[in-house]
Each structure stands twice: as structure tokens, then as C-alpha cells.
Coordinates of C-alpha atoms and ligand atoms in Angstrom, one line a residue:
M332 CA -22.4 19.3 31.3
K333 CA -20.1 16.4 32.1
A334 CA -21.0 13.9 34.8
I335 CA -20.2 10.4 36.1
V336 CA -23.3 8.4 35.2
Q337 CA -24.2 5.0 36.7
R338 CA -26.3 2.7 34.5
G339 CA -26.6 -0.4 36.7
Y340 CA -25.1 -2.2 39.7
G341 CA -21.6 -3.6 39.6
T342 CA -18.0 -2.4 40.0
D343 CA -16.2 0.3 38.0
E344 CA -17.6 -0.9 34.6
V345 CA -21.1 0.5 35.5
V346 CA -19.9 4.1 35.6
S347 CA -19.0 6.3 32.6
F348 CA -18.1 10.0 31.9
E349 CA -21.0 11.4 29.9
D350 CA -22.8 14.5 28.8
V351 CA -26.0 15.2 30.7
A352 CA -28.4 18.1 31.2
V353 CA -27.5 20.8 33.8
P354 CA -30.0 20.1 36.7
V355 CA -33.1 22.3 37.1
V356 CA -33.0 24.6 40.1
G357 CA -36.1 24.3 42.3
D358 CA -37.5 27.1 44.5
H359 CA -35.6 25.8 47.5
D360 CA -32.4 24.9 45.7
V361 CA -29.0 26.3 45.2
L362 CA -27.3 25.7 41.8
V363 CA -23.6 25.1 42.3
R364 CA -20.7 25.0 39.9
V365 CA -18.9 22.0 41.5
R366 CA -15.2 22.6 42.1
A367 CA -14.5 19.3 43.9
A368 CA -16.4 16.3 45.2
S369 CA -15.3 13.4 47.4
L370 CA -16.1 9.7 47.4
N371 CA -17.6 8.0 50.4
A372 CA -18.1 4.3 51.3
A373 CA -21.8 5.0 50.6
D374 CA -21.0 5.6 46.9
W375 CA -19.3 2.2 46.7
F376 CA -22.2 0.4 48.3
T377 CA -24.7 2.2 46.1
M378 CA -22.6 1.4 43.0
I379 CA -22.4 -2.3 43.7
G380 CA -26.0 -2.4 45.0
K381 CA -25.0 -4.4 48.1
P382 CA -26.3 -5.1 50.7
Y383 CA -29.3 -5.7 48.4
L384 CA -31.6 -3.8 50.8
I385 CA -30.0 -0.6 49.3
R386 CA -31.8 -1.3 46.0
A387 CA -35.2 -1.0 47.7
V388 CA -34.3 2.7 48.2
S389 CA -32.0 3.4 45.3
G390 CA -33.8 1.4 42.5
L391 CA -34.3 -2.3 41.9
R392 CA -32.5 -2.8 38.5
T393 CA -30.7 0.5 38.1
P394 CA -30.2 3.6 40.3
R395 CA -33.1 6.1 40.2
V396 CA -30.5 8.9 40.7
P397 CA -27.9 8.2 37.9
V398 CA -25.3 10.7 39.1
A399 CA -24.0 9.8 42.5
G400 CA -21.9 11.8 45.0
K401 CA -22.8 13.1 48.5
A402 CA -20.1 15.6 49.3
L403 CA -18.9 18.6 47.4
S404 CA -17.5 22.1 47.4
G405 CA -18.1 24.8 44.8
E406 CA -19.5 28.2 43.9
V407 CA -23.1 29.4 43.9
V408 CA -24.2 30.2 40.3
A409 CA -28.0 30.5 40.7
L410 CA -30.6 30.5 43.5
G411 CA -34.2 29.3 43.8
A412 CA -36.9 31.9 44.4
Q413 CA -37.3 30.9 48.1
V414 CA -33.6 30.7 49.0
S415 CA -32.0 33.3 51.3
G416 CA -28.6 33.4 53.0
F417 CA -26.6 32.9 49.9
V418 CA -25.6 35.1 46.9
V419 CA -24.2 34.2 43.5
G420 CA -20.5 33.7 43.8
D421 CA -20.5 32.4 47.4
E422 CA -18.0 29.6 48.1
I423 CA -19.9 26.7 49.7
W424 CA -19.6 23.0 50.8
A425 CA -22.6 20.7 50.9
E426 CA -23.9 17.3 51.5
P427 CA -26.3 16.6 48.6
N428 CA -28.3 13.4 48.4
G429 CA -26.5 12.5 45.1
G430 CA -25.5 14.5 42.1
A431 CA -22.1 15.7 43.3
F432 CA -20.0 13.9 40.6
A433 CA -20.8 16.4 37.9
E434 CA -19.9 19.9 36.7
Y435 CA -23.1 21.4 38.2
A436 CA -25.3 20.3 41.1
S437 CA -28.7 21.5 42.2
I438 CA -28.9 21.1 46.0
P439 CA -31.6 21.9 48.6
A440 CA -30.4 25.0 50.5
E441 CA -30.8 23.1 53.8
R442 CA -27.9 20.9 52.8
V443 CA -25.5 23.8 51.9
A444 CA -23.2 25.9 54.1
H445 CA -20.4 28.4 53.6
K446 CA -17.0 26.9 53.0
P447 CA -14.3 27.7 55.5
P448 CA -12.1 30.2 53.6
S449 CA -8.8 28.6 54.7
L450 CA -9.6 25.3 52.9
T451 CA -9.0 24.7 49.2
F452 CA -11.9 23.4 47.3
E453 CA -10.3 19.9 47.2
Q454 CA -9.9 19.9 51.0
A455 CA -13.4 21.3 51.6
A456 CA -15.0 18.6 49.4
A457 CA -13.5 16.0 51.7
V458 CA -15.4 17.1 54.8
P459 CA -19.2 16.9 54.3
L460 CA -20.6 13.4 55.1
A461 CA -17.3 11.9 56.4
G462 CA -16.7 14.8 58.8
T463 CA -20.3 14.9 60.0
T464 CA -20.3 11.1 60.4
A465 CA -17.3 11.3 62.6
L466 CA -18.7 14.3 64.6
Q467 CA -22.2 12.7 65.1
G468 CA -20.6 9.3 66.0
L469 CA -18.4 10.7 68.7
R470 CA -20.6 13.5 70.1
D471 CA -24.2 12.1 69.7
V472 CA -23.8 8.3 69.9
G473 CA -20.4 8.0 71.7
R474 CA -21.1 11.0 74.0
L475 CA -17.3 11.3 74.2
H476 CA -15.9 13.8 76.6
S477 CA -12.6 15.1 77.8
G478 CA -10.4 12.6 79.7
Q479 CA -12.0 9.5 78.1
S480 CA -10.2 6.8 76.1
L481 CA -11.3 6.3 72.5
L482 CA -10.5 3.5 70.1
V483 CA -11.2 4.2 66.4
N484 CA -11.3 0.9 64.4
G485 CA -10.7 1.9 60.7
A486 CA -8.7 5.1 61.7
S487 CA -7.0 5.5 58.3
G488 CA -10.2 5.8 56.2
G489 CA -12.4 8.8 55.2
V490 CA -14.4 8.9 58.5
G491 CA -11.6 7.5 60.7
T492 CA -9.1 10.3 59.9
F493 CA -11.7 12.8 61.0
A494 CA -12.7 10.7 64.1
V495 CA -9.1 10.7 65.3
Q496 CA -8.8 14.5 65.0
L497 CA -12.2 15.2 66.5
G498 CA -11.5 12.7 69.3
K499 CA -8.3 14.7 70.2
A500 CA -10.3 18.0 69.9
F501 CA -12.8 16.6 72.5
G502 CA -9.9 15.9 74.8
A503 CA -9.9 12.1 74.6
E504 CA -6.9 9.8 74.6
V505 CA -7.1 8.3 71.1
T506 CA -6.0 4.9 69.8
G507 CA -6.3 4.3 66.1
V508 CA -6.4 0.9 64.4
C509 CA -5.2 0.6 60.8
S510 CA -3.0 -1.5 58.5
T511 CA 0.8 -1.3 58.4
R512 CA 1.0 1.1 55.4
N513 CA -1.2 3.6 57.2
V514 CA 0.4 3.7 60.7
E515 CA 2.3 7.0 59.9
L516 CA -0.9 8.6 58.5
V517 CA -2.9 7.8 61.6
R518 CA -0.1 9.1 63.8
S519 CA 0.2 12.2 61.7
V520 CA -3.5 13.1 62.2
G521 CA -2.9 13.0 66.0
A522 CA -3.5 9.5 67.4
D523 CA -1.8 9.0 70.7
H524 CA -1.4 5.3 70.0
V525 CA -1.6 3.3 66.8
L526 CA -2.3 -0.4 66.5
D527 CA -1.4 -2.2 63.3
Y528 CA -4.2 -4.8 62.8
T529 CA -1.9 -7.1 60.8
R530 CA 0.3 -7.4 63.9
D531 CA -1.3 -6.1 67.1
E532 CA -4.3 -7.2 69.1
F533 CA -6.1 -4.4 71.0
T534 CA -5.7 -5.4 74.6
G535 CA -6.6 -2.1 76.4
R536 CA -10.0 -1.0 77.7
Y537 CA -11.8 2.0 76.1
D538 CA -14.6 4.2 77.2
V539 CA -15.8 4.6 73.6
I540 CA -15.1 2.3 70.6
F541 CA -16.0 3.8 67.2
D542 CA -16.2 0.8 64.9
L543 CA -15.8 1.8 61.2
V544 CA -14.9 -1.7 60.0
G545 CA -17.2 -4.4 61.5
N546 CA -14.6 -7.1 61.4
H547 CA -14.8 -8.1 65.1
S548 CA -17.6 -9.8 66.9
L549 CA -19.7 -7.8 69.4
S550 CA -18.3 -9.9 72.2
R551 CA -14.7 -9.2 71.2
L552 CA -15.5 -5.4 71.0
R553 CA -17.3 -5.5 74.3
S554 CA -14.3 -7.2 76.0
A555 CA -12.3 -4.0 75.1
L556 CA -14.9 -1.6 76.7
T557 CA -14.7 -0.2 80.1
E558 CA -17.5 -1.2 82.6
R559 CA -20.0 1.3 81.2
G560 CA -18.3 1.9 77.9
T561 CA -20.1 2.6 74.6
L562 CA -19.7 0.9 71.2
V563 CA -20.6 3.1 68.2
L564 CA -21.7 0.7 65.4
S565 CA -21.1 2.4 62.2
A566 CA -19.7 0.0 59.6
G567 CA -21.9 -0.6 56.5
E568 CA -20.6 -4.1 56.0
G569 CA -22.5 -7.2 57.1
S570 CA -24.8 -9.7 55.4
R571 CA -25.3 -9.6 51.6
V572 CA -29.0 -8.8 51.9
F573 CA -29.4 -6.9 55.1
G574 CA -25.9 -5.4 55.7
P575 CA -25.3 -4.4 59.3
I576 CA -28.9 -4.7 60.5
G577 CA -28.5 -8.1 62.3
R578 CA -25.5 -6.7 64.2
I579 CA -27.4 -3.6 65.1
I580 CA -30.3 -5.7 66.5
R581 CA -28.0 -7.9 68.5
G582 CA -26.3 -4.7 69.8
G583 CA -29.7 -3.3 70.9
I584 CA -30.5 -6.4 72.8
L585 CA -27.1 -6.5 74.5
S586 CA -27.6 -2.8 75.5
L587 CA -30.8 -3.8 77.4
I588 CA -29.2 -6.6 79.4
T589 CA -25.6 -5.4 80.0
R590 CA -24.0 -2.2 81.3
H591 CA -22.5 -1.4 77.9
R592 CA -24.2 0.8 75.3
L593 CA -24.0 -0.7 71.8
E594 CA -25.7 1.9 69.6
P595 CA -25.9 2.3 65.8
L596 CA -25.0 5.6 64.1
V597 CA -27.2 6.9 61.4
A598 CA -25.5 10.1 60.3
K599 CA -27.7 12.8 59.0
H600 CA -26.9 15.9 56.9
S601 CA -26.8 19.0 59.1
V602 CA -25.8 22.5 58.2
A603 CA -25.3 23.2 61.9
D604 CA -22.7 20.4 62.0
L605 CA -21.0 21.7 58.8
D606 CA -20.8 25.1 60.5
L607 CA -19.3 23.5 63.6
L608 CA -16.8 21.6 61.5
A609 CA -15.8 24.9 59.9
E610 CA -15.1 26.2 63.5
F611 CA -12.9 23.1 64.1
V612 CA -11.1 23.8 60.8
A613 CA -10.6 27.5 61.8
A614 CA -9.2 26.4 65.2
G615 CA -6.7 24.1 63.4
S616 CA -8.3 21.0 65.1
I617 CA -9.1 19.2 61.8
T618 CA -7.4 19.1 58.5
P619 CA -8.7 16.8 55.8
A620 CA -6.4 13.9 54.9
I621 CA -6.5 13.6 51.1
D622 CA -5.5 10.3 49.5
R623 CA -5.6 11.3 45.8
T624 CA -7.3 13.7 43.5
Y625 CA -8.6 12.5 40.1
P626 CA -10.3 14.3 37.2
L627 CA -14.0 13.4 36.8
S628 CA -13.1 11.7 33.6
A629 CA -11.0 9.1 35.6
C630 CA -14.0 8.0 37.5
R631 CA -13.3 4.3 37.0
D632 CA -9.8 4.6 38.5
A633 CA -11.2 6.6 41.4
V634 CA -14.0 4.1 42.3
R635 CA -11.5 1.2 42.0
R636 CA -9.2 3.1 44.4
L637 CA -12.2 3.5 46.9
G638 CA -13.6 0.0 46.8
V639 CA -10.8 -2.3 45.8
E640 CA -7.4 -0.7 46.7
H641 CA -8.7 1.2 49.8
A642 CA -8.0 4.9 50.2
R643 CA -5.9 6.5 52.8
G644 CA -8.2 9.3 54.0
K645 CA -10.4 10.8 51.2
I646 CA -10.5 10.5 47.4
V647 CA -11.4 13.7 45.6
L648 CA -12.7 14.2 42.1
V649 CA -12.2 17.5 40.3
P650 CA -14.4 18.4 37.3
Ligands
LIG1586 N1 -23.6 4.8 60.0 C1 -23.4 5.9 59.2 O1 -24.2 6.8 59.1 C2 -22.2 5.9 58.3 C3 -21.9 7.0 57.6 C4 -20.7 7.0 56.8 C5 -19.9 5.9 56.7 N2 -20.4 4.7 57.4 C6 -19.6 3.5 57.3 O2 -18.4 3.7 58.0 C7 -17.4 2.8 57.4 C8 -16.1 3.6 57.1 O3 -16.4 4.5 56.1 P1 -15.2 5.3 55.4 O4 -15.8 6.3 54.5 O5 -14.2 5.8 56.5 O6 -14.5 4.1 54.6 P2 -13.1 4.0 54.0 O7 -12.5 5.3 53.7 O8 -13.1 3.0 52.9 O9 -12.2 3.4 55.2 C9 -12.3 2.1 55.7 C10 -11.1 1.9 56.6 O10 -11.2 0.7 57.2 C11 -9.9 0.1 57.3 N3 -9.9 -1.3 57.5 C12 -10.1 -2.3 56.6 N4 -10.0 -3.5 57.2 C13 -9.6 -3.2 58.5 C14 -9.4 -4.0 59.7 N5 -9.4 -5.3 59.6 N6 -9.1 -3.4 60.8 C15 -9.0 -2.0 60.9 N7 -9.3 -1.2 59.9 C16 -9.6 -1.8 58.7 C17 -9.2 0.5 56.0 O11 -7.8 0.7 56.3 P3 -6.7 -0.2 55.5 O12 -6.8 0.3 54.1 O13 -5.5 0.3 56.3 O14 -7.0 -1.6 55.7 C18 -9.8 1.9 55.7 O15 -9.0 2.9 56.1 C19 -18.1 2.2 56.1 O16 -18.5 0.9 56.4 C20 -19.3 3.1 55.9 O17 -20.3 2.4 55.3 C21 -21.5 4.7 58.2

């Protein structure tokens, strides 16, 4: 089968479109013919191998899992002996731990759910990981509820476009922060107010700030929180070695000595959350914002778009 293979750490030159073996299906796995996969910020960080701490997990000199990709949609073509709840031919979406950028992927069944029928495969591939991150950030860490005010910093990105829509679905008044070219996009996904970070300062006070960029100091973000407000720390940027860890530790200390909660988000794969997102899709509360669709063979253009040019919403790859 064809796949995008990563042979080292760097920018787009370390990935290539190659022939590899179809993955083996374990007893607890589902073999999926991939119809579409989406790129996530995590794919970029894994590709460049920074912050360096990532390499302790993914492999010191070269990635242990050469085919990346953590979000896909497709059709079930085979099932492991211990798998129930799926039949061959089912249309699914899933959050594998790598392996999505290929024609076939073998995925633990606990990471696979039925795809909402109203979404195309391209739309469905955009939701796992980015959608679950937005959901868990707002619901579990932000504890957002109806009537609250929410600021999404990085509202035009893969996670941000879902966070704006879910914030509205939770009944919040949503302000999105993005660059000039993305103001219309953020408005179109439902933000009540849009701030252009090239021009506007955020001057209001918010019950919850979902930070997907990491470009402001904690004290600046705290100054925009209400008295008992919550800052959801989610951005993967930070120091070259440790990434956001220093910021997360400082946030933890500030949470102990102030009335603000500054909590990190560590999003986890969850079939229950994919099913919940399917309900939001069915209710018309979320629609994936797709930036561009590329064939798998154009993998270098796609990763440049993600890491260098910056996507508007999600980038999708189609085998
Ligand atoms: N904690 C977790 O479990 C978890 C899970 C998933 C993702 N993340 C992190 O969440 C972050 C966002 O992920 P993503 O997939 O949404 O990335 P993305 O699609 O690349 O989006 C990033 C967004 O940030 C915006 N941006 C850049 N500079 C900005 C600024 N100065 N002010 C406001 N917005 C700015 C970009 O908009 P413009 O192009 O308009 O500048 C872009 O839309 C990443 O750091 C990622 O590592 C964390």
C-alpha cells in the first residue's frame, strides 16, 4: 500500500510517499481502508522532533512509528478475533496513535467509532483529535457552562474552529482571536465577537480562556480573566527542549495562590467523546471547517501548509 513515511526529524524533506506493507491486524484491532485523514499540530511537532522531549517518546534519531497521522475516517475491511460492535463495511472515524497517513490502518477498536452518516469522509476525518481536544478543553478543564464568556485564542485553527462552535453549543458568549485573513472564517463558525490579533488587544474579562497559541504571558492572560476565571493551557509551543512544561508548572503554582484556575489540557482519545461529537454533528452544532484537501502523494505540500503557511481550520489528506 502507499503511505507517507517519515525517515528522520526535520521539515517537509523528511517525509516521502512510499510503498509499505499493509499493517497486521491484531486480535483487538480493526483494519480500515482509509478514505481520508487530517493533519494536526501534533504531526508537525512529531515531524520536526521539537520540543526535543518528544523524541524521548517517539524515537531519539528517527521516529519509531514511521507512518504518522492521528485522525482518520474510512471503511472497516477486517476485524481482529476479539473485536465486537463492528462489521466489515462499517463507515468509521477514529483517533489512532499514528498510521493514518496511509491507504490502510490497523487501529485498536477502543479508538474507533461509527462515523456520523451526514458527514463526508473528508469532513469526518477532520474531527477526531481536534474535536475531542476542543470538547475536553471546554468541558473537562474549562468547565464551561451556559451564560459564561469564553475567549478562544487561536480560533481559526484546527482545534479553535471546533472550540468556537462547541462554546456556542454550551451556551457561552464566544470571542475568537485570529489574524486578519481569518476574521470571516471565525465569524462564520459562530463567534459572537472576533478580535484580529494584528490590530486589536483583548480588553474584556472572560470566565474561560482557551489558549491554543501560547503567545501571551500568564499574567497577561490572567488580567483578562474574571475573578474566579479559568485558563485552559493547551498550546504545544514553549521552550526548545521542554515545550510548554515550564508554563504549565507556573500555572499550577499560580492556581494554588490565586483565585484563578490555570490548568493544562492533556487530551485523550475517547470513543464516548467521538459519539458525543457525532450527536453535536447530528444536531447541526458543529461542522468541520476544512482548509484544503490534498492527495496523499502531495504530503510535502500538505505539511508545509500545516507548519509554515498555517491552515485555516483542518487540512485533509485523501489516499
Ligand atoms: N493539550 C493537548 O492535549 C492538545 C491537543 C491538540 C492540540 N494541542 C495544541 O493546541 C494548539 C493548536 O492546535 P491546532 O491543531 O488548532 O493548530 P493550528 O491548526 O495550527 O492552529 C493554530 C492557530 O493559531 C493561530 N495563531 C497563530 N498565532 C496567533 C496569535 N498570535 N494570536 C492568535 N492566534 C494565533 C493561527 O491563526 P493564524 O493563521 O490566523 O495566525 C492558527 O489558526 C497547538 O499548539 C497544539 O499543539 C494541544
